[in-house]
Amino acid sequence: MILRLTPNHVALLRQETRRVYPIEACALLFGHLNETKTVVRRVFPVPNRLESASRFEVDPETFVRLNEEAEADGMSFVGLFHSHAAPATPSPTDLKFMKLWGTTIWLILSTITDDIAAFQIVEGNLSSLAIEVDD
Ligand SMILES: [Zn+2]
């Protein structure tokens, strides 16, 4: 599976991560998906309501509202972004929640290495996605 983002999306995510640091940054990703590729069309930074440097949570009402707007524009919710002060791989807590989120893509930015990586649970196993950055 490939995750496609634009250079602007990546810049926005890095900017949001710097802006809220050391709190973990969060964003919702909307777009289109098919069997081989998920194309992100809209990136929405959202507040981390835990205001934590080690955990994150998105306000459910914000989530519902942004999802409805995206659906009205013909897009689906495809992924969840957060930054964390660890390598760009899911933490044990992330993994626990990933298992509840079906095939949602988890995009993670490490504030230690500055790496950005994408993951998904496929048939119960953690799978990593190739990220394609292009307009
Ligand atoms: Zn994490």
Short mmCIF file of C-alpha atoms and ligand atoms in Angstrom, two decimals:
data_model
loop_
_atom_site.label_atom_id
_atom_site.label_comp_id
_atom_site.label_asym_id
_atom_site.label_seq_id
_atom_site.Cartn_x
_atom_site.Cartn_y
_atom_site.Cartn_z
CA MET A 1 0.00 0.00 0.00
CA ILE A 2 1.20 3.49 -0.88
CA LEU A 3 0.25 6.66 0.94
CA ARG A 4 0.38 9.71 -1.24
CA LEU A 5 0.74 13.20 0.22
CA THR A 6 1.60 16.52 -1.36
CA PRO A 7 4.69 18.55 -0.33
CA ASN A 8 2.24 21.07 1.20
CA HIS A 9 0.65 18.39 3.39
CA VAL A 10 4.05 17.34 4.71
CA ALA A 11 5.04 20.97 5.32
CA LEU A 12 1.78 21.58 7.18
CA LEU A 13 2.31 18.54 9.41
CA ARG A 14 5.88 19.54 10.22
CA GLN A 15 4.77 23.09 10.95
CA GLU A 16 1.96 21.94 13.27
CA THR A 17 4.40 19.60 15.06
CA ARG A 18 6.82 22.47 15.68
CA ARG A 19 4.03 24.81 16.71
CA VAL A 20 2.64 22.61 19.50
CA TYR A 21 5.91 20.94 20.59
CA PRO A 22 6.48 19.43 23.14
CA ILE A 23 2.78 18.48 23.07
CA GLU A 24 2.04 15.73 20.56
CA ALA A 25 0.55 17.16 17.38
CA CYS A 26 -2.52 15.54 15.77
CA ALA A 27 -4.15 15.80 12.37
CA LEU A 28 -6.88 14.04 10.45
CA LEU A 29 -6.25 12.94 6.88
CA PHE A 30 -9.03 12.75 4.31
CA GLY A 31 -8.94 11.61 0.73
CA HIS A 32 -9.52 8.65 -1.53
CA LEU A 33 -8.39 5.10 -1.30
CA ASN A 34 -8.25 2.15 -3.64
CA GLU A 35 -6.60 -1.24 -3.28
CA THR A 36 -3.05 -0.09 -3.83
CA LYS A 37 -2.98 3.58 -3.01
CA THR A 38 -4.40 6.04 -0.53
CA VAL A 39 -4.36 9.59 -1.84
CA VAL A 40 -4.60 12.30 0.79
CA ARG A 41 -6.49 15.39 -0.34
CA ARG A 42 -7.04 17.24 2.90
CA VAL A 43 -5.00 17.50 6.09
CA PHE A 44 -6.63 19.03 9.15
CA PRO A 45 -4.47 19.72 12.20
CA VAL A 46 -6.64 19.25 15.30
CA PRO A 47 -5.95 19.96 18.97
CA ASN A 48 -4.55 17.23 21.18
CA ARG A 49 -7.10 17.50 23.94
CA LEU A 50 -4.84 15.71 26.42
CA GLU A 51 -2.20 18.45 25.90
CA SER A 52 0.31 15.73 26.60
CA ALA A 53 3.87 15.18 25.42
CA SER A 54 3.36 11.42 25.45
CA ARG A 55 -0.27 10.75 24.56
CA PHE A 56 -2.89 12.20 22.27
CA GLU A 57 -6.65 12.27 21.89
CA VAL A 58 -8.84 14.02 19.33
CA ASP A 59 -12.13 15.55 20.42
CA PRO A 60 -14.83 13.23 18.98
CA GLU A 61 -17.16 16.10 18.03
CA THR A 62 -14.40 17.80 16.04
CA PHE A 63 -13.74 14.48 14.36
CA VAL A 64 -17.40 13.99 13.44
CA ARG A 65 -17.73 17.55 12.10
CA LEU A 66 -14.60 17.39 9.92
CA ASN A 67 -15.57 13.94 8.68
CA GLU A 68 -19.02 15.17 7.65
CA GLU A 69 -17.49 18.11 5.79
CA ALA A 70 -15.05 15.83 4.01
CA GLU A 71 -17.79 13.35 3.09
CA ALA A 72 -19.89 16.21 1.70
CA ASP A 73 -16.89 16.95 -0.54
CA GLY A 74 -16.69 13.32 -1.65
CA MET A 75 -13.75 12.31 0.54
CA SER A 76 -13.33 9.64 3.19
CA PHE A 77 -11.41 9.62 6.43
CA VAL A 78 -8.21 7.74 5.60
CA GLY A 79 -5.69 8.39 8.31
CA LEU A 80 -4.64 9.80 11.59
CA PHE A 81 -1.44 11.76 12.11
CA HIS A 82 0.43 12.36 15.33
CA SER A 83 3.92 13.33 16.35
CA HIS A 84 5.79 11.69 19.15
CA ALA A 85 9.10 11.99 20.95
CA ALA A 86 10.21 8.52 19.95
CA PRO A 87 11.28 6.84 16.71
CA ALA A 88 8.70 7.02 13.88
CA THR A 89 7.13 3.67 14.73
CA PRO A 90 3.92 2.99 16.69
CA SER A 91 4.32 2.88 20.48
CA PRO A 92 2.70 0.00 22.41
CA THR A 93 -0.20 2.40 23.18
CA ASP A 94 -0.50 3.35 19.49
CA LEU A 95 -0.62 -0.32 18.55
CA LYS A 96 -3.38 -0.99 21.04
CA PHE A 97 -5.52 1.75 19.48
CA MET A 98 -4.56 0.90 15.90
CA LYS A 99 -6.18 -2.49 16.40
CA LEU A 100 -9.46 -0.74 17.17
CA TRP A 101 -9.29 1.51 14.11
CA GLY A 102 -9.56 -1.05 11.34
CA THR A 103 -7.44 -0.18 8.34
CA THR A 104 -6.99 3.48 9.23
CA ILE A 105 -3.50 4.63 8.30
CA TRP A 106 -1.38 5.97 11.13
CA LEU A 107 1.11 8.58 10.04
CA ILE A 108 3.78 9.29 12.64
CA LEU A 109 6.40 12.00 12.79
CA SER A 110 9.31 11.54 15.16
CA THR A 111 10.36 14.73 16.92
CA ILE A 112 13.68 13.00 17.66
CA THR A 113 14.74 11.99 14.17
CA ASP A 114 12.34 14.14 12.11
CA ASP A 115 11.38 11.00 10.17
CA ILE A 116 7.83 10.50 9.00
CA ALA A 117 6.39 7.01 8.49
CA ALA A 118 3.02 5.38 7.85
CA PHE A 119 1.55 2.19 9.23
CA GLN A 120 -1.59 0.15 9.04
CA ILE A 121 -2.90 -3.03 10.61
CA VAL A 122 -3.48 -5.57 7.86
CA GLU A 123 -5.03 -8.88 8.84
CA GLY A 124 -3.97 -8.34 12.44
CA ASN A 125 -0.35 -7.48 11.64
CA LEU A 126 1.49 -4.18 11.61
CA SER A 127 2.35 -3.25 8.08
CA SER A 128 4.38 -0.26 6.93
CA LEU A 129 3.39 1.86 3.93
CA ALA A 130 5.50 3.54 1.30
CA ILE A 131 5.01 7.30 1.36
CA GLU A 132 4.92 9.13 -1.95
CA VAL A 133 5.23 12.90 -1.81
CA ASP A 134 4.01 14.51 -5.00
CA ASP A 135 1.62 17.21 -6.17
ZN ZN B 1 2.60 7.55 19.16
#
